[in-house]
Structures are given as structure tokens and as C-alpha cells.
Amino acid sequence: MATINLTRIDDRLIHGQVMQVWSKGNGTNTIYVVDDDTAKDAFMKEIYESTQSTGGLKIKVFSAKGLVKQYAKNQFGDRKLMLVFKNADYVKTAVEGGVPITSVDVGNVCNKPNTVQVIKTVYLSDKDYEDLKEISDKGVEVYFQNIPSSEKLSMDDAAKKMGK
């Protein structure tokens, strides 16, 4: 069975911070990107999956339901994984589908209309908040942290910022 080293919501998916900062130091050898749109786009999927770091990280792209199917098939093998989700809804699908996620770092969600800033790099809509609350209510730790050296904000603190 695989070890999930980190589960992160980052709407930018794969970028330097994920490849260089978050994946180092915890033994990660594979990053699973979870985004329905990217999984359906053969060109973008090929770009992500052909990206290799100098450290040899492998990248695979899944839809949210595809990730659940892959877990049911072989528990992700013997990989040391980082899961990067485009949004909270996909994390909710994974958790409800039995993927053993114990914590979620919400690290980057861009500013859009009708959102509230909870940390410098995370803006939540009411739907985002409700999805995260459902995940949290299932016993998954949800926290907000842009980079490893920054302070973590709890779900309770985010609720206060959201006026909940």
C-alpha cells in the first residue's frame, strides 16, 4: 500500500513550489495530479506526465473518480505519494470513495468573485468552505498553509474569516 505524504489543494497544480518545496524531504517519489479537466485533455495530460524533476519524481494525472478507481485497484502500489487536487470537491470525492486521506493542506485557491481571503494565497467561496467542512467532519484534518515555513491556519480559524 502506498504512503500518502501530503495531500494539497492547489489550483495551479504542478509548479516550482510543488516540485521543489513541498515534495522534498518527505520521500515523495510520485505526484498524482487530480483534476477532471486536465485528465480529459490529452495534450495537457501528456505535458504533466512527461515532466520529470531532477530528483526523478513521476507524475500521473487522474480525474477524481479515476483516482478512486486506481486506489480500489491496487492501493496506489508501493509509492510515496503527494496528491495535488485542483479543488475541494475532488478531495471530497476521493475521501468519500475510500482514498485514505488523513489531512489536507489548502495552499492555493485563486481570487474569484464571491470569495473570502483566508490566507494570502487562498480565497474560498461558500461552496469551497462547505466542501472542506464536509471533509473535516469526516475526520480529515484540514488546514491552510502556502509554504512549509508559513504558519498553519486551522479550519476553525478559516470558518471565523468566512463568518461561519
JSON list of C-alpha atoms in Angstrom, two decimals, residues 12-94:
[
{"chain": "A", "resi": 12, "resn": "ARG", "atom": "CA", "xyz": [-2.14, 25.81, -10.13]},
{"chain": "A", "resi": 13, "resn": "LEU", "atom": "CA", "xyz": [-1.48, 22.05, -9.86]},
{"chain": "A", "resi": 14, "resn": "ILE", "atom": "CA", "xyz": [2.20, 21.42, -10.72]},
{"chain": "A", "resi": 15, "resn": "HIS", "atom": "CA", "xyz": [4.65, 24.32, -10.47]},
{"chain": "A", "resi": 16, "resn": "GLY", "atom": "CA", "xyz": [8.06, 25.01, -8.96]},
{"chain": "A", "resi": 17, "resn": "GLN", "atom": "CA", "xyz": [6.81, 25.31, -5.39]},
{"chain": "A", "resi": 18, "resn": "VAL", "atom": "CA", "xyz": [5.14, 21.90, -5.52]},
{"chain": "A", "resi": 19, "resn": "MET", "atom": "CA", "xyz": [8.08, 20.24, -7.29]},
{"chain": "A", "resi": 20, "resn": "GLN", "atom": "CA", "xyz": [10.87, 21.80, -5.25]},
{"chain": "A", "resi": 21, "resn": "VAL", "atom": "CA", "xyz": [9.49, 22.77, -1.84]},
{"chain": "A", "resi": 22, "resn": "TRP", "atom": "CA", "xyz": [6.59, 20.51, -0.92]},
{"chain": "A", "resi": 23, "resn": "SER", "atom": "CA", "xyz": [7.79, 17.22, -2.42]},
{"chain": "A", "resi": 24, "resn": "LYS", "atom": "CA", "xyz": [11.31, 17.33, -0.97]},
{"chain": "A", "resi": 25, "resn": "GLY", "atom": "CA", "xyz": [12.27, 15.99, 2.39]},
{"chain": "A", "resi": 26, "resn": "ASN", "atom": "CA", "xyz": [9.43, 13.52, 2.86]},
{"chain": "A", "resi": 27, "resn": "GLY", "atom": "CA", "xyz": [10.49, 10.79, 0.46]},
{"chain": "A", "resi": 28, "resn": "THR", "atom": "CA", "xyz": [7.85, 11.53, -2.19]},
{"chain": "A", "resi": 29, "resn": "ASN", "atom": "CA", "xyz": [8.59, 9.70, -5.44]},
{"chain": "A", "resi": 30, "resn": "THR", "atom": "CA", "xyz": [5.28, 10.24, -7.27]},
{"chain": "A", "resi": 31, "resn": "ILE", "atom": "CA", "xyz": [2.82, 13.11, -7.58]},
{"chain": "A", "resi": 32, "resn": "TYR", "atom": "CA", "xyz": [-0.77, 12.36, -8.53]},
{"chain": "A", "resi": 33, "resn": "VAL", "atom": "CA", "xyz": [-2.49, 15.39, -10.06]},
{"chain": "A", "resi": 34, "resn": "VAL", "atom": "CA", "xyz": [-6.27, 15.23, -9.65]},
{"chain": "A", "resi": 35, "resn": "ASP", "atom": "CA", "xyz": [-8.32, 17.40, -11.99]},
{"chain": "A", "resi": 36, "resn": "ASP", "atom": "CA", "xyz": [-11.16, 16.24, -14.22]},
{"chain": "A", "resi": 37, "resn": "ASP", "atom": "CA", "xyz": [-10.43, 18.79, -16.96]},
{"chain": "A", "resi": 38, "resn": "THR", "atom": "CA", "xyz": [-6.71, 18.01, -17.17]},
{"chain": "A", "resi": 39, "resn": "ALA", "atom": "CA", "xyz": [-7.43, 14.26, -17.15]},
{"chain": "A", "resi": 40, "resn": "LYS", "atom": "CA", "xyz": [-9.72, 14.72, -20.20]},
{"chain": "A", "resi": 41, "resn": "ASP", "atom": "CA", "xyz": [-7.23, 16.91, -22.08]},
{"chain": "A", "resi": 42, "resn": "ALA", "atom": "CA", "xyz": [-4.77, 14.50, -23.74]},
{"chain": "A", "resi": 43, "resn": "PHE", "atom": "CA", "xyz": [-2.31, 17.28, -24.59]},
{"chain": "A", "resi": 44, "resn": "MET", "atom": "CA", "xyz": [-2.16, 18.75, -21.07]},
{"chain": "A", "resi": 45, "resn": "LYS", "atom": "CA", "xyz": [-2.09, 15.31, -19.50]},
{"chain": "A", "resi": 46, "resn": "GLU", "atom": "CA", "xyz": [0.92, 14.38, -21.64]},
{"chain": "A", "resi": 47, "resn": "ILE", "atom": "CA", "xyz": [2.70, 17.61, -20.66]},
{"chain": "A", "resi": 48, "resn": "TYR", "atom": "CA", "xyz": [2.21, 16.95, -16.95]},
{"chain": "A", "resi": 49, "resn": "GLU", "atom": "CA", "xyz": [3.10, 13.27, -17.13]},
{"chain": "A", "resi": 50, "resn": "SER", "atom": "CA", "xyz": [6.23, 13.87, -19.21]},
{"chain": "A", "resi": 51, "resn": "THR", "atom": "CA", "xyz": [7.51, 16.40, -16.67]},
{"chain": "A", "resi": 52, "resn": "GLN", "atom": "CA", "xyz": [10.29, 14.90, -14.60]},
{"chain": "A", "resi": 53, "resn": "SER", "atom": "CA", "xyz": [12.27, 16.59, -11.87]},
{"chain": "A", "resi": 54, "resn": "THR", "atom": "CA", "xyz": [15.99, 16.14, -11.46]},
{"chain": "A", "resi": 55, "resn": "GLY", "atom": "CA", "xyz": [15.12, 14.03, -8.41]},
{"chain": "A", "resi": 56, "resn": "GLY", "atom": "CA", "xyz": [13.13, 11.60, -10.56]},
{"chain": "A", "resi": 57, "resn": "LEU", "atom": "CA", "xyz": [9.60, 12.43, -9.39]},
{"chain": "A", "resi": 58, "resn": "LYS", "atom": "CA", "xyz": [6.98, 10.71, -11.51]},
{"chain": "A", "resi": 59, "resn": "ILE", "atom": "CA", "xyz": [3.70, 12.49, -12.27]},
{"chain": "A", "resi": 60, "resn": "LYS", "atom": "CA", "xyz": [0.36, 10.88, -13.12]},
{"chain": "A", "resi": 61, "resn": "VAL", "atom": "CA", "xyz": [-2.91, 12.67, -13.89]},
{"chain": "A", "resi": 62, "resn": "PHE", "atom": "CA", "xyz": [-6.33, 11.38, -12.80]},
{"chain": "A", "resi": 63, "resn": "SER", "atom": "CA", "xyz": [-9.91, 12.55, -12.70]},
{"chain": "A", "resi": 64, "resn": "ALA", "atom": "CA", "xyz": [-11.35, 12.45, -9.18]},
{"chain": "A", "resi": 65, "resn": "LYS", "atom": "CA", "xyz": [-13.31, 9.27, -9.92]},
{"chain": "A", "resi": 66, "resn": "GLY", "atom": "CA", "xyz": [-10.30, 7.83, -11.73]},
{"chain": "A", "resi": 67, "resn": "LEU", "atom": "CA", "xyz": [-8.22, 8.31, -8.59]},
{"chain": "A", "resi": 68, "resn": "VAL", "atom": "CA", "xyz": [-10.81, 6.42, -6.55]},
{"chain": "A", "resi": 69, "resn": "LYS", "atom": "CA", "xyz": [-10.78, 3.57, -9.12]},
{"chain": "A", "resi": 70, "resn": "GLN", "atom": "CA", "xyz": [-6.98, 3.45, -9.10]},
{"chain": "A", "resi": 71, "resn": "TYR", "atom": "CA", "xyz": [-6.96, 3.23, -5.30]},
{"chain": "A", "resi": 72, "resn": "ALA", "atom": "CA", "xyz": [-9.54, 0.43, -5.33]},
{"chain": "A", "resi": 73, "resn": "LYS", "atom": "CA", "xyz": [-7.44, -1.44, -7.89]},
{"chain": "A", "resi": 74, "resn": "ASN", "atom": "CA", "xyz": [-4.09, -1.53, -6.06]},
{"chain": "A", "resi": 75, "resn": "GLN", "atom": "CA", "xyz": [-3.99, 0.98, -3.17]},
{"chain": "A", "resi": 76, "resn": "PHE", "atom": "CA", "xyz": [-1.57, 3.02, -5.36]},
{"chain": "A", "resi": 77, "resn": "GLY", "atom": "CA", "xyz": [1.12, 0.30, -5.17]},
{"chain": "A", "resi": 78, "resn": "ASP", "atom": "CA", "xyz": [4.21, 0.97, -3.10]},
{"chain": "A", "resi": 79, "resn": "ARG", "atom": "CA", "xyz": [4.62, 4.63, -3.98]},
{"chain": "A", "resi": 80, "resn": "LYS", "atom": "CA", "xyz": [5.38, 7.54, -1.66]},
{"chain": "A", "resi": 81, "resn": "LEU", "atom": "CA", "xyz": [2.74, 9.97, -2.91]},
{"chain": "A", "resi": 82, "resn": "MET", "atom": "CA", "xyz": [1.83, 13.59, -2.95]},
{"chain": "A", "resi": 83, "resn": "LEU", "atom": "CA", "xyz": [-1.75, 14.17, -4.09]},
{"chain": "A", "resi": 84, "resn": "VAL", "atom": "CA", "xyz": [-2.40, 17.58, -5.67]},
{"chain": "A", "resi": 85, "resn": "PHE", "atom": "CA", "xyz": [-6.07, 18.40, -6.20]},
{"chain": "A", "resi": 86, "resn": "LYS", "atom": "CA", "xyz": [-7.47, 21.26, -8.25]},
{"chain": "A", "resi": 87, "resn": "ASN", "atom": "CA", "xyz": [-10.30, 21.88, -5.76]},
{"chain": "A", "resi": 88, "resn": "ALA", "atom": "CA", "xyz": [-12.00, 20.72, -2.58]},
{"chain": "A", "resi": 89, "resn": "ASP", "atom": "CA", "xyz": [-14.82, 18.98, -4.46]},
{"chain": "A", "resi": 90, "resn": "TYR", "atom": "CA", "xyz": [-12.32, 16.49, -5.92]},
{"chain": "A", "resi": 91, "resn": "VAL", "atom": "CA", "xyz": [-10.86, 15.83, -2.45]},
{"chain": "A", "resi": 92, "resn": "LYS", "atom": "CA", "xyz": [-14.38, 15.19, -1.18]},
{"chain": "A", "resi": 93, "resn": "THR", "atom": "CA", "xyz": [-14.93, 12.65, -3.99]},
{"chain": "A", "resi": 94, "resn": "ALA", "atom": "CA", "xyz": [-11.68, 10.89, -3.08]}
]
